Coordinates of C-alpha atoms in Angstrom, one line a residue:
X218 CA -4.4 -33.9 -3.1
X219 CA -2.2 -31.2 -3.3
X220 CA -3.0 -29.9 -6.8
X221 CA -6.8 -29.8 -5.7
X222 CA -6.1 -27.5 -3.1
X223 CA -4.3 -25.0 -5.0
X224 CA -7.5 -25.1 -7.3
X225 CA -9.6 -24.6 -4.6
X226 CA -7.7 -21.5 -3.6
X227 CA -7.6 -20.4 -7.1
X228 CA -11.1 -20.8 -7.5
X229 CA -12.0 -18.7 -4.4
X230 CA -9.6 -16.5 -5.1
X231 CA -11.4 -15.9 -8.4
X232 CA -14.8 -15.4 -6.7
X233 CA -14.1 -13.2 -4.3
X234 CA -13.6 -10.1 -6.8
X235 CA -10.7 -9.0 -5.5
X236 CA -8.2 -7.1 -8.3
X237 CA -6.9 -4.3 -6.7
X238 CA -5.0 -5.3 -3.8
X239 CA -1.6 -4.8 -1.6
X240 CA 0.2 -8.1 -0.3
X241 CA 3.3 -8.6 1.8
X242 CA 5.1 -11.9 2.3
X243 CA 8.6 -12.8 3.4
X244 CA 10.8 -15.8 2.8
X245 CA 13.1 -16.7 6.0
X246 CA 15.7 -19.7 5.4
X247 CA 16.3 -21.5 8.4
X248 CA 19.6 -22.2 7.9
X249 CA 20.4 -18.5 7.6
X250 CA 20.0 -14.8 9.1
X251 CA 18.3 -13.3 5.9
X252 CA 15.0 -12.8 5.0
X253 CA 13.6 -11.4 1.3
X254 CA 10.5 -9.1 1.4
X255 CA 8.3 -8.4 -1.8
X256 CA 5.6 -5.9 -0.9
X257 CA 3.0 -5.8 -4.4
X258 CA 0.3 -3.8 -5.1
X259 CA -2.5 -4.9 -8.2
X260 CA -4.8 -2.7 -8.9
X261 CA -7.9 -4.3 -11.7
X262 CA -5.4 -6.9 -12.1
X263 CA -2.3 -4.9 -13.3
X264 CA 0.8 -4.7 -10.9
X265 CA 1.7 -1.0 -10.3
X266 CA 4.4 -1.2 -7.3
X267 CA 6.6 -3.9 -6.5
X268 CA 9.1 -3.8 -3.4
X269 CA 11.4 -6.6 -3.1
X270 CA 13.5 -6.0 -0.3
X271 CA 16.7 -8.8 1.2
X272 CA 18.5 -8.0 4.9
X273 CA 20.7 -7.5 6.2
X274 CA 22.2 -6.2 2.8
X275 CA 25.7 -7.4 3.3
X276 CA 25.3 -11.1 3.5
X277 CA 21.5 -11.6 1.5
X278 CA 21.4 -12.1 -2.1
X279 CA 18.5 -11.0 -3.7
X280 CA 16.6 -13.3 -6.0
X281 CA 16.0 -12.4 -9.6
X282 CA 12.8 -11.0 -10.4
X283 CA 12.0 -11.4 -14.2
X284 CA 8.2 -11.0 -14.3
X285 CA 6.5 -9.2 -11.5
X286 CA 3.5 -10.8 -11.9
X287 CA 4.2 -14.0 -11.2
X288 CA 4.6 -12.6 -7.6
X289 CA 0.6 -11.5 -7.8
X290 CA -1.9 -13.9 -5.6
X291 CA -2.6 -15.5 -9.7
X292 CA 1.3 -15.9 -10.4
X293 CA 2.2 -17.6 -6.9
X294 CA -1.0 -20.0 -7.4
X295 CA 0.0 -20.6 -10.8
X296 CA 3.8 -21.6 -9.7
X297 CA 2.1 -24.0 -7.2
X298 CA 0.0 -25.7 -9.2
X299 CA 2.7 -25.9 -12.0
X300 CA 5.0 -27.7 -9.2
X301 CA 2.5 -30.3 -8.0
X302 CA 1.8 -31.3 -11.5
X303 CA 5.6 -31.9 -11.6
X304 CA 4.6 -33.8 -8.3
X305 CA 7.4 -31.4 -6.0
X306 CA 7.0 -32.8 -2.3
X307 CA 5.5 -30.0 0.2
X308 CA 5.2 -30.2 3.4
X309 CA 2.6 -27.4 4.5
X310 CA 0.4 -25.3 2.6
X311 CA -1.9 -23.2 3.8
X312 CA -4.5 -20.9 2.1
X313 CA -6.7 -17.9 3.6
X314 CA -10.0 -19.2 3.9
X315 CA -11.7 -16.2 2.8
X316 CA -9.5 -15.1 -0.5
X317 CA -7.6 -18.5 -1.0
X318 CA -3.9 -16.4 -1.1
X319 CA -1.2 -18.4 0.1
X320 CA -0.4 -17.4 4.1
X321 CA 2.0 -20.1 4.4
X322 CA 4.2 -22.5 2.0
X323 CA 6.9 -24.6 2.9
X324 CA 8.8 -27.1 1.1
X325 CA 10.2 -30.2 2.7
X326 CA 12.7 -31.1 -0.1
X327 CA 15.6 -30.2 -1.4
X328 CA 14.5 -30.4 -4.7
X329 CA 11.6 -28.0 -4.4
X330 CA 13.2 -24.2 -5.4
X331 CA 13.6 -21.6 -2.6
X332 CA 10.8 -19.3 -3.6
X333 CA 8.1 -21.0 -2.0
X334 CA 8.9 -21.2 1.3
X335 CA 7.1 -18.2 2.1
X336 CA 5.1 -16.9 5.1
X337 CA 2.0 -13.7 4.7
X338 CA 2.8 -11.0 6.7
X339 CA 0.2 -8.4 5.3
X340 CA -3.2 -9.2 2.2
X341 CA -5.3 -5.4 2.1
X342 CA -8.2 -5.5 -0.1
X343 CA -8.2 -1.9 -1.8
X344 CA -11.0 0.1 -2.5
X345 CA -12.6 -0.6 -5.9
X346 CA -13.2 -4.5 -5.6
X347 CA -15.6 -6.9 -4.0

């Protein structure tokens, strides 16, 4: 089941140790030529720089970014679970094996909302944790 997985990957997340850290993902639509960036950095927990880049400029509109920690490795765990309770359809999901962060997320339905069809690009442990 879907929601077990994304317990799973919460629950090795939470093991590992890992509360400082910098992740990059991007979100690419298919049907179009832009592609969002958020680039976040957590150190014991707390976000302390948050990049959230869209290109090219001219034709990419930026989604709104209320609470930057529901971009953390918790908050995008915690979206997931939250939208397979509500029993949205997904199509892939795949979790690191070793920290349980999402490297790929992809939704097969219209109803599901754009930001979680995502893809990993960079997950850095920093210094201080494990």
């Amino acid at each position: 089941e879907y929601g077990g997985d994304v317990m799973n990957a919460r629950n090795r997340f939470d093991q590992s140790g890992v509360n400082s850290y910098r992740w990059k993902y991007a979100h690419v639509n298919p049907a179009g030529v832009a592609q969002q960036s958020i680039e976040i950095t957590v150190e014991n927990g707390q976000v302390v720089d948050f990049k959230h880049d869209c290109s090219p400029s001219d034709i990419c509109l930026k989604m709104p970014v209320e609470n930057q920690a529901e971009w953390t490795v918790p908050g995008v765990l915690d979206q997931l679970l939250a939208l397979a309770e509500q029993q949205h359809a997904m199509a892939i999901v795949r979790f690191d094996e070793e920290y349980g962060f999402p490297r790929a997320i992809v939704a097969n339905s219209d109803e599901a909302p754009y930001y979680i069809q995502w893809s990993s690009e960079e997950f850095e442990v920093l210094d201080g944790t494990e």
